[in-house]
């Protein structure tokens, strides 16, 4: 049986923390779909298509990882894809409340889909897309936080920052 995991999120933009979770998820699932959605609570820097392209470019060497965009309810999308589980990264206690609420709401909406939490490497626990955007917009160096395709796209968005990839 092909065990599919869905890793949903805004990915605005993808960080090394996300990449770490994707890699860990490939050890548990036969295939992992990175599913890009709109989070109504957040203002996006990149369009969903741009974010998808950046995830694709940053994960192209990973077998069994695909990238998709979805609208509507996550559980409906997960059921359509016949996914076994929703994967979410958990960095710190501060993530827990929102993640707990979301997991239980999703279980209420579809009790057949489990949510599993994966912890990124500890060196990424302070990292967030929001912080990466803020640092880049103020001219700070984000090269150790994002993959090369994302760094390139961020340099174009914020021309004052022209940092080189450290990978
Ligand atoms: O990376 P994010 O912003 O924390 O991801 C949140 C996301 C996109 C996974 C969440 O907002 C979501 O699932 N949106 C789809 C709509 C939905 O199903 N909402 C109900 C879940 S509580």
mmCIF file of C-alpha atoms and ligand atoms in Angstrom:
data_model
loop_
_atom_site.group_PDB
_atom_site.id
_atom_site.type_symbol
_atom_site.label_atom_id
_atom_site.label_comp_id
_atom_site.label_asym_id
_atom_site.label_seq_id
_atom_site.Cartn_x
_atom_site.Cartn_y
_atom_site.Cartn_z
ATOM 1 C CA UNK A 1 0.000 0.000 0.000
ATOM 2 C CA UNK A 2 1.246 3.457 -0.907
ATOM 3 C CA UNK A 3 1.274 5.382 2.374
ATOM 4 C CA UNK A 4 0.811 9.085 1.606
ATOM 5 C CA UNK A 5 1.543 11.923 4.027
ATOM 6 C CA UNK A 6 0.404 15.487 3.423
ATOM 7 C CA UNK A 7 2.591 18.287 4.722
ATOM 8 C CA UNK A 8 0.393 21.397 4.498
ATOM 9 C CA UNK A 9 1.340 24.991 5.151
ATOM 10 C CA UNK A 10 1.798 28.493 3.847
ATOM 11 C CA UNK A 11 5.526 28.025 3.107
ATOM 12 C CA UNK A 12 5.870 31.781 2.579
ATOM 13 C CA UNK A 13 8.719 31.126 2.113
ATOM 14 C CA UNK A 14 10.092 27.608 2.634
ATOM 15 C CA UNK A 15 12.867 27.483 5.274
ATOM 16 C CA UNK A 16 15.468 24.881 6.203
ATOM 17 C CA UNK A 17 13.161 23.974 9.118
ATOM 18 C CA UNK A 18 10.474 22.921 6.609
ATOM 19 C CA UNK A 19 13.025 21.053 4.494
ATOM 20 C CA UNK A 20 14.151 19.152 7.595
ATOM 21 C CA UNK A 21 10.554 18.092 8.357
ATOM 22 C CA UNK A 22 9.994 17.039 4.718
ATOM 23 C CA UNK A 23 13.124 14.868 4.841
ATOM 24 C CA UNK A 24 12.042 13.252 8.118
ATOM 25 C CA UNK A 25 8.557 12.599 6.701
ATOM 26 C CA UNK A 26 10.023 10.746 3.697
ATOM 27 C CA UNK A 27 11.381 8.178 6.178
ATOM 28 C CA UNK A 28 7.841 7.453 7.412
ATOM 29 C CA UNK A 29 5.761 7.679 4.237
ATOM 30 C CA UNK A 30 6.034 6.201 0.751
ATOM 31 C CA UNK A 31 5.248 9.609 -0.650
ATOM 32 C CA UNK A 32 4.967 13.084 0.813
ATOM 33 C CA UNK A 33 2.870 15.839 -0.725
ATOM 34 C CA UNK A 34 3.903 19.346 0.283
ATOM 35 C CA UNK A 35 0.553 21.097 0.008
ATOM 36 C CA UNK A 36 0.495 24.865 -0.231
ATOM 37 C CA UNK A 37 -2.534 26.716 1.044
ATOM 38 C CA UNK A 38 -3.693 30.168 1.970
ATOM 39 C CA UNK A 39 -3.660 30.906 5.676
ATOM 40 C CA UNK A 40 -6.401 33.541 5.962
ATOM 41 C CA UNK A 41 -4.683 34.953 9.042
ATOM 42 C CA UNK A 42 -1.433 35.779 7.204
ATOM 43 C CA UNK A 43 -0.508 38.246 4.482
ATOM 44 C CA UNK A 44 1.578 36.445 1.867
ATOM 45 C CA UNK A 45 4.775 37.738 0.274
ATOM 46 C CA UNK A 46 4.781 35.190 -2.582
ATOM 47 C CA UNK A 47 1.822 33.865 -4.592
ATOM 48 C CA UNK A 48 0.899 30.213 -4.062
ATOM 49 C CA UNK A 49 2.346 29.382 -7.501
ATOM 50 C CA UNK A 50 5.635 31.099 -6.630
ATOM 51 C CA UNK A 51 5.803 29.308 -3.280
ATOM 52 C CA UNK A 52 5.112 25.971 -4.989
ATOM 53 C CA UNK A 53 7.879 26.611 -7.517
ATOM 54 C CA UNK A 54 10.321 27.457 -4.716
ATOM 55 C CA UNK A 55 9.434 24.264 -2.824
ATOM 56 C CA UNK A 56 9.817 22.245 -6.033
ATOM 57 C CA UNK A 57 13.219 23.753 -6.797
ATOM 58 C CA UNK A 58 14.387 23.224 -3.210
ATOM 59 C CA UNK A 59 13.302 19.572 -2.921
ATOM 60 C CA UNK A 60 14.072 18.316 -6.401
ATOM 61 C CA UNK A 61 16.763 15.904 -5.201
ATOM 62 C CA UNK A 62 14.302 14.256 -2.781
ATOM 63 C CA UNK A 63 12.588 11.197 -4.197
ATOM 64 C CA UNK A 64 8.924 10.650 -3.391
ATOM 65 C CA UNK A 65 8.230 14.326 -2.616
ATOM 66 C CA UNK A 66 5.694 16.204 -4.722
ATOM 67 C CA UNK A 67 4.304 19.709 -4.444
ATOM 68 C CA UNK A 68 0.713 20.807 -4.874
ATOM 69 C CA UNK A 69 -1.583 23.756 -4.184
ATOM 70 C CA UNK A 70 -5.016 23.385 -2.630
ATOM 71 C CA UNK A 71 -8.024 25.531 -1.754
ATOM 72 C CA UNK A 72 -10.769 24.734 0.722
ATOM 73 C CA UNK A 73 -10.555 22.413 3.680
ATOM 74 C CA UNK A 74 -7.322 20.577 4.337
ATOM 75 C CA UNK A 75 -9.128 17.372 5.370
ATOM 76 C CA UNK A 76 -11.089 17.328 2.091
ATOM 77 C CA UNK A 77 -7.876 17.718 0.144
ATOM 78 C CA UNK A 78 -6.195 15.011 2.246
ATOM 79 C CA UNK A 79 -9.106 12.613 1.632
ATOM 80 C CA UNK A 80 -9.013 13.326 -2.113
ATOM 81 C CA UNK A 81 -5.323 12.395 -2.109
ATOM 82 C CA UNK A 82 -6.092 9.247 -0.049
ATOM 83 C CA UNK A 83 -3.562 10.445 2.519
ATOM 84 C CA UNK A 84 -3.058 8.544 5.760
ATOM 85 C CA UNK A 85 -1.919 11.527 7.775
ATOM 86 C CA UNK A 86 -1.364 15.256 7.975
ATOM 87 C CA UNK A 87 2.177 16.151 9.027
ATOM 88 C CA UNK A 88 2.904 19.303 11.003
ATOM 89 C CA UNK A 89 6.189 20.578 12.349
ATOM 90 C CA UNK A 90 6.287 21.444 16.037
ATOM 91 C CA UNK A 91 9.040 23.762 17.169
ATOM 92 C CA UNK A 92 8.188 24.919 20.652
ATOM 93 C CA UNK A 93 5.469 24.978 23.269
ATOM 94 C CA UNK A 94 4.236 28.218 21.697
ATOM 95 C CA UNK A 95 3.218 26.263 18.568
ATOM 96 C CA UNK A 96 1.326 23.726 20.598
ATOM 97 C CA UNK A 97 -1.946 25.511 21.308
ATOM 98 C CA UNK A 98 -2.703 26.375 17.691
ATOM 99 C CA UNK A 99 -1.533 22.991 16.446
ATOM 100 C CA UNK A 100 -3.604 21.145 19.040
ATOM 101 C CA UNK A 101 -6.719 23.127 18.060
ATOM 102 C CA UNK A 102 -6.128 22.545 14.390
ATOM 103 C CA UNK A 103 -5.480 18.811 14.806
ATOM 104 C CA UNK A 104 -8.653 18.321 16.843
ATOM 105 C CA UNK A 105 -10.740 20.414 14.438
ATOM 106 C CA UNK A 106 -9.408 18.381 11.533
ATOM 107 C CA UNK A 107 -10.165 15.138 13.395
ATOM 108 C CA UNK A 108 -13.687 16.407 14.069
ATOM 109 C CA UNK A 109 -14.100 17.115 10.332
ATOM 110 C CA UNK A 110 -12.661 13.759 9.267
ATOM 111 C CA UNK A 111 -11.810 11.202 11.934
ATOM 112 C CA UNK A 112 -10.039 8.927 9.461
ATOM 113 C CA UNK A 113 -7.116 11.296 8.958
ATOM 114 C CA UNK A 114 -4.501 11.450 11.693
ATOM 115 C CA UNK A 115 -2.246 14.415 12.399
ATOM 116 C CA UNK A 116 1.321 13.646 13.302
ATOM 117 C CA UNK A 117 3.854 16.128 14.636
ATOM 118 C CA UNK A 118 7.516 16.093 13.780
ATOM 119 C CA UNK A 119 10.217 18.142 15.433
ATOM 120 C CA UNK A 120 12.783 19.787 13.206
ATOM 121 C CA UNK A 121 16.467 19.708 14.142
ATOM 122 C CA UNK A 122 16.975 21.800 17.275
ATOM 123 C CA UNK A 123 19.057 24.371 15.401
ATOM 124 C CA UNK A 124 15.897 25.298 13.457
ATOM 125 C CA UNK A 125 13.516 25.557 16.396
ATOM 126 C CA UNK A 126 13.657 29.362 16.475
ATOM 127 C CA UNK A 127 13.157 29.681 12.734
ATOM 128 C CA UNK A 128 9.915 30.849 11.123
ATOM 129 C CA UNK A 129 8.944 32.135 7.675
ATOM 130 C CA UNK A 130 7.683 35.328 9.302
ATOM 131 C CA UNK A 131 11.005 36.016 10.962
ATOM 132 C CA UNK A 132 12.928 35.238 7.764
ATOM 133 C CA UNK A 133 10.760 37.782 5.899
ATOM 134 C CA UNK A 134 11.263 40.424 8.561
ATOM 135 C CA UNK A 135 15.045 39.947 8.732
ATOM 136 C CA UNK A 136 15.377 40.012 4.911
ATOM 137 C CA UNK A 137 13.167 43.087 4.575
ATOM 138 C CA UNK A 138 15.470 44.911 7.004
ATOM 139 C CA UNK A 139 18.642 43.897 5.171
ATOM 140 C CA UNK A 140 19.686 41.010 7.456
ATOM 141 C CA UNK A 141 21.462 37.884 6.255
ATOM 142 C CA UNK A 142 19.079 34.918 5.881
ATOM 143 C CA UNK A 143 21.443 32.691 3.904
ATOM 144 C CA UNK A 144 21.743 30.094 6.674
ATOM 145 C CA UNK A 145 17.951 29.790 7.031
ATOM 146 C CA UNK A 146 16.631 29.169 3.515
ATOM 147 C CA UNK A 147 17.584 26.994 0.520
ATOM 148 C CA UNK A 148 19.327 28.619 -2.440
ATOM 149 C CA UNK A 149 16.212 29.057 -4.688
ATOM 150 C CA UNK A 150 14.417 30.845 -1.840
ATOM 151 C CA UNK A 151 17.446 33.017 -1.110
ATOM 152 C CA UNK A 152 17.545 34.028 -4.771
ATOM 153 C CA UNK A 153 13.826 34.922 -4.773
ATOM 154 C CA UNK A 154 14.185 36.874 -1.523
ATOM 155 C CA UNK A 155 17.177 38.793 -2.899
ATOM 156 C CA UNK A 156 14.977 39.813 -5.834
ATOM 157 C CA UNK A 157 12.152 40.916 -3.531
ATOM 158 C CA UNK A 158 14.504 42.815 -1.251
ATOM 159 C CA UNK A 159 17.315 44.046 -3.528
ATOM 160 C CA UNK A 160 19.154 45.680 -0.639
ATOM 161 C CA UNK A 161 19.974 42.169 0.597
ATOM 162 C CA UNK A 162 22.186 40.292 -1.778
ATOM 163 C CA UNK A 163 23.507 37.450 0.278
ATOM 164 C CA UNK A 164 25.097 34.322 -1.161
ATOM 165 C CA UNK A 165 23.920 30.840 -0.291
ATOM 166 C CA UNK A 166 25.957 29.187 2.461
ATOM 167 C CA UNK A 167 25.065 25.653 1.343
HETATM 168 O O1 LIG B 1 2.046 27.232 7.582
HETATM 169 P P1 LIG B 1 0.756 27.591 8.262
HETATM 170 O O2 LIG B 1 0.344 29.003 7.891
HETATM 171 O O3 LIG B 1 0.790 27.384 9.750
HETATM 172 O O4 LIG B 1 -0.352 26.590 7.669
HETATM 173 C C1 LIG B 1 -1.704 26.645 8.090
HETATM 174 C C2 LIG B 1 -2.594 25.854 7.118
HETATM 175 C C3 LIG B 1 -2.474 26.421 5.704
HETATM 176 C C4 LIG B 1 -2.172 24.397 7.112
HETATM 177 C C5 LIG B 1 -4.059 25.979 7.635
HETATM 178 O O5 LIG B 1 -4.405 27.332 7.669
HETATM 179 C C6 LIG B 1 -5.055 25.199 6.767
HETATM 180 O O6 LIG B 1 -5.163 24.008 6.908
HETATM 181 N N1 LIG B 1 -5.771 25.897 5.860
HETATM 182 C C7 LIG B 1 -6.720 25.255 4.983
HETATM 183 C C8 LIG B 1 -8.158 25.549 5.448
HETATM 184 C C9 LIG B 1 -8.603 24.605 6.550
HETATM 185 O O7 LIG B 1 -8.713 23.400 6.381
HETATM 186 N N2 LIG B 1 -8.860 25.170 7.748
HETATM 187 C C10 LIG B 1 -9.289 24.414 8.893
HETATM 188 C C11 LIG B 1 -8.126 23.787 9.642
HETATM 189 S S1 LIG B 1 -8.179 24.301 11.290
#
